Amino acid sequence: TPTRRRTPSRRCFGSALAATAVLLPALLAGCSTTDAPGSTSSPSVAGTASASSQLGECLRDAGYNVPDPDLSKGVVVAPPEGADPDRYAEDFDACRSKLPEAQGGGSQEPSDAEVAEWQQSQLKVAECVREKGFEDFPDPVDGDFPGVQLSTSGASPEQEAFFACSNEFGPNATGSGE
């Protein structure tokens, strides 16, 4: 059996999960498939709905007031207002790990290609923040932004620029950035 290795990039996925309000590719990977022609298998809407409700219920059991995420469209994983981002990231990861692997659960490690894509998108986020007037905003190191403290309540203008750029250029961006 292959061994799983913990890498700095994997650790950064966990911390960036809460801090950057990105969409989680691992959850989406199990929700979309490409079937062979003539195949009758397809992603189960009921399975996706069940995984969504499991994830939402687990987060509520952990004390967060959150709705069930729509895993068929992606999931924004920003911590709820007032929640500690690091604690939320830990709780979210624990809840996600309880999902079936087909819905992004388990202890999946990102592929080298996913890590490279993540790094490229984070570089675009950093460039965007600098273009918005924050020239000292750092490039990411192993997928994380050193020295950048993010909060979901009382966000500074730099944080607001970061969140806007993350939505536009971050992994699975919702904006129009390429």
Coordinates of C-alpha atoms in Angstrom, one line a residue:
T1 CA 0.0 0.0 0.0
P2 CA 1.2 3.5 -0.7
T3 CA 2.3 5.6 2.3
R4 CA 0.9 9.0 2.8
R5 CA 3.3 11.8 3.6
R6 CA 2.5 15.0 5.4
T7 CA 4.1 17.9 3.6
P8 CA 4.3 21.6 4.4
S9 CA 1.9 22.2 1.4
R10 CA -0.7 19.9 3.0
R11 CA -0.4 21.8 6.3
C12 CA -0.8 25.1 4.4
F13 CA -4.0 23.7 2.8
G14 CA -5.5 23.4 6.2
S15 CA -4.6 26.9 7.4
A16 CA -5.4 28.6 4.1
L17 CA -8.7 26.7 4.1
A18 CA -10.2 29.0 6.8
A19 CA -8.2 32.1 6.2
T20 CA -8.6 32.7 2.4
A21 CA -12.3 31.8 1.9
V22 CA -11.4 29.6 -1.0
L23 CA -13.4 26.8 -2.6
L24 CA -12.1 23.4 -1.6
P25 CA -11.1 21.4 -4.7
A26 CA -10.8 18.1 -2.7
L27 CA -14.5 18.3 -1.9
L28 CA -15.4 18.9 -5.5
A29 CA -13.2 16.1 -6.9
G30 CA -15.5 13.4 -5.7
C31 CA -18.6 15.3 -6.9
S32 CA -17.7 15.4 -10.6
T33 CA -16.7 12.6 -12.8
T34 CA -16.2 11.9 -16.5
D35 CA -17.9 8.7 -17.5
A36 CA -17.1 6.6 -20.5
P37 CA -19.6 6.8 -23.4
G38 CA -22.5 4.6 -22.7
S39 CA -21.8 4.4 -19.0
T40 CA -24.8 4.7 -16.8
S41 CA -22.9 5.8 -13.7
S42 CA -23.0 9.4 -12.7
P43 CA -22.4 11.4 -9.5
S44 CA -25.2 10.8 -7.2
V45 CA -27.2 13.9 -6.4
A46 CA -28.5 12.1 -3.3
G47 CA -24.9 11.2 -2.3
T48 CA -23.8 14.8 -2.7
A49 CA -26.8 16.0 -0.7
S50 CA -26.1 13.5 2.0
A51 CA -22.4 14.5 2.2
S52 CA -23.5 18.2 2.3
S53 CA -25.9 17.5 5.2
Q54 CA -23.2 15.4 7.0
L55 CA -20.7 18.2 6.7
G56 CA -23.1 20.8 7.8
E57 CA -24.4 18.7 10.7
C58 CA -20.8 18.0 11.9
L59 CA -19.9 21.7 11.8
R60 CA -23.1 22.6 13.7
D61 CA -22.3 19.8 16.3
A62 CA -18.9 21.5 16.7
G63 CA -20.7 24.7 17.6
Y64 CA -20.8 26.7 14.3
N65 CA -24.0 28.2 13.0
V66 CA -23.7 27.2 9.4
P67 CA -26.0 25.9 6.7
D68 CA -25.4 22.7 4.7
P69 CA -22.9 23.6 2.0
D70 CA -23.9 22.8 -1.6
L71 CA -21.1 20.4 -2.5
S72 CA -22.4 20.1 -6.1
K73 CA -21.4 23.8 -6.7
G74 CA -18.4 24.1 -4.3
V75 CA -18.1 25.1 -0.8
V76 CA -16.9 28.4 0.6
V77 CA -15.0 27.5 3.7
A78 CA -14.6 31.0 5.3
P79 CA -15.1 30.7 9.0
P80 CA -18.5 32.1 10.3
E81 CA -18.3 35.6 11.7
G82 CA -16.7 35.6 15.2
A83 CA -15.2 32.1 14.8
D84 CA -11.5 31.5 15.4
P85 CA -10.1 30.8 11.9
D86 CA -7.5 28.2 13.1
R87 CA -10.0 26.4 15.2
Y88 CA -12.5 26.4 12.4
A89 CA -9.9 25.0 10.0
E90 CA -9.2 22.2 12.4
D91 CA -12.9 21.4 12.9
F92 CA -13.7 21.7 9.2
D93 CA -10.9 19.3 8.4
A94 CA -12.1 16.9 11.0
C95 CA -15.6 17.0 9.7
R96 CA -14.5 16.6 6.1
S97 CA -12.4 13.6 7.0
K98 CA -15.6 11.9 8.1
L99 CA -17.1 12.1 4.7
P100 CA -16.9 9.2 2.2
E101 CA -13.8 9.5 0.0
A102 CA -16.1 9.8 -3.0
Q103 CA -17.3 13.1 -1.6
G104 CA -13.8 14.4 -0.7
G105 CA -13.6 12.8 2.7
G106 CA -10.8 10.7 4.2
S107 CA -7.3 11.8 4.5
Q108 CA -6.6 12.7 0.9
E109 CA -3.3 14.4 0.0
P110 CA -3.1 16.9 -2.8
S111 CA -1.3 15.8 -5.9
D112 CA 1.8 17.7 -7.1
A113 CA -0.3 19.2 -9.9
E114 CA -2.9 20.5 -7.4
V115 CA -0.1 22.0 -5.2
A116 CA 1.4 23.7 -8.2
E117 CA -2.0 25.0 -9.3
W118 CA -2.6 26.2 -5.7
Q119 CA 0.7 28.1 -5.7
Q120 CA 0.1 29.7 -9.0
S121 CA -3.4 30.9 -8.0
Q122 CA -2.0 32.3 -4.7
L123 CA 0.7 34.1 -6.7
K124 CA -2.1 35.8 -8.7
V125 CA -3.8 36.7 -5.5
A126 CA -0.6 38.4 -4.1
E127 CA -0.1 40.3 -7.4
C128 CA -3.8 41.4 -7.3
V129 CA -3.5 42.7 -3.7
R130 CA -0.3 44.6 -4.7
E131 CA -2.1 46.1 -7.7
K132 CA -4.8 47.4 -5.2
G133 CA -2.2 49.5 -3.5
F134 CA -0.6 47.2 -0.9
E135 CA 2.9 47.0 -2.5
D136 CA 4.4 45.2 0.5
F137 CA 2.0 42.3 0.3
P138 CA 4.2 39.1 0.3
D139 CA 4.3 36.3 -2.2
P140 CA 3.0 33.0 -0.8
V141 CA 5.5 30.5 0.6
D142 CA 4.3 26.9 0.4
G143 CA 0.8 28.2 -0.3
D144 CA 0.7 30.4 2.8
F145 CA 1.2 34.2 3.1
P146 CA 3.9 34.8 5.7
G147 CA 3.2 37.5 8.2
V148 CA -0.3 38.2 7.0
Q149 CA -2.9 38.0 9.8
L150 CA -6.5 37.5 8.5
S151 CA -9.7 38.1 10.4
T152 CA -13.3 37.7 9.3
S153 CA -14.6 40.4 11.5
G154 CA -13.4 44.0 11.3
A155 CA -11.4 43.4 8.2
S156 CA -8.8 46.0 7.3
P157 CA -8.6 47.5 3.8
E158 CA -5.7 45.1 3.0
Q159 CA -7.7 42.1 4.2
E160 CA -10.7 43.2 2.1
A161 CA -8.4 43.5 -0.9
F162 CA -7.1 40.0 -0.1
F163 CA -10.5 38.5 0.1
A164 CA -11.6 40.2 -3.1
C165 CA -8.5 39.0 -4.9
S166 CA -9.0 35.5 -3.5
N167 CA -12.5 35.4 -4.8
E168 CA -11.3 36.5 -8.2
F169 CA -8.0 34.6 -8.6
G170 CA -7.7 32.0 -5.8
P171 CA -8.3 28.3 -6.3
N172 CA -11.7 27.7 -7.8
A173 CA -12.2 31.5 -8.0
T174 CA -15.7 32.8 -8.3
G175 CA -14.7 35.9 -10.2
S176 CA -13.6 36.5 -13.8
G177 CA -9.9 36.3 -13.3
E178 CA -7.9 33.9 -15.4

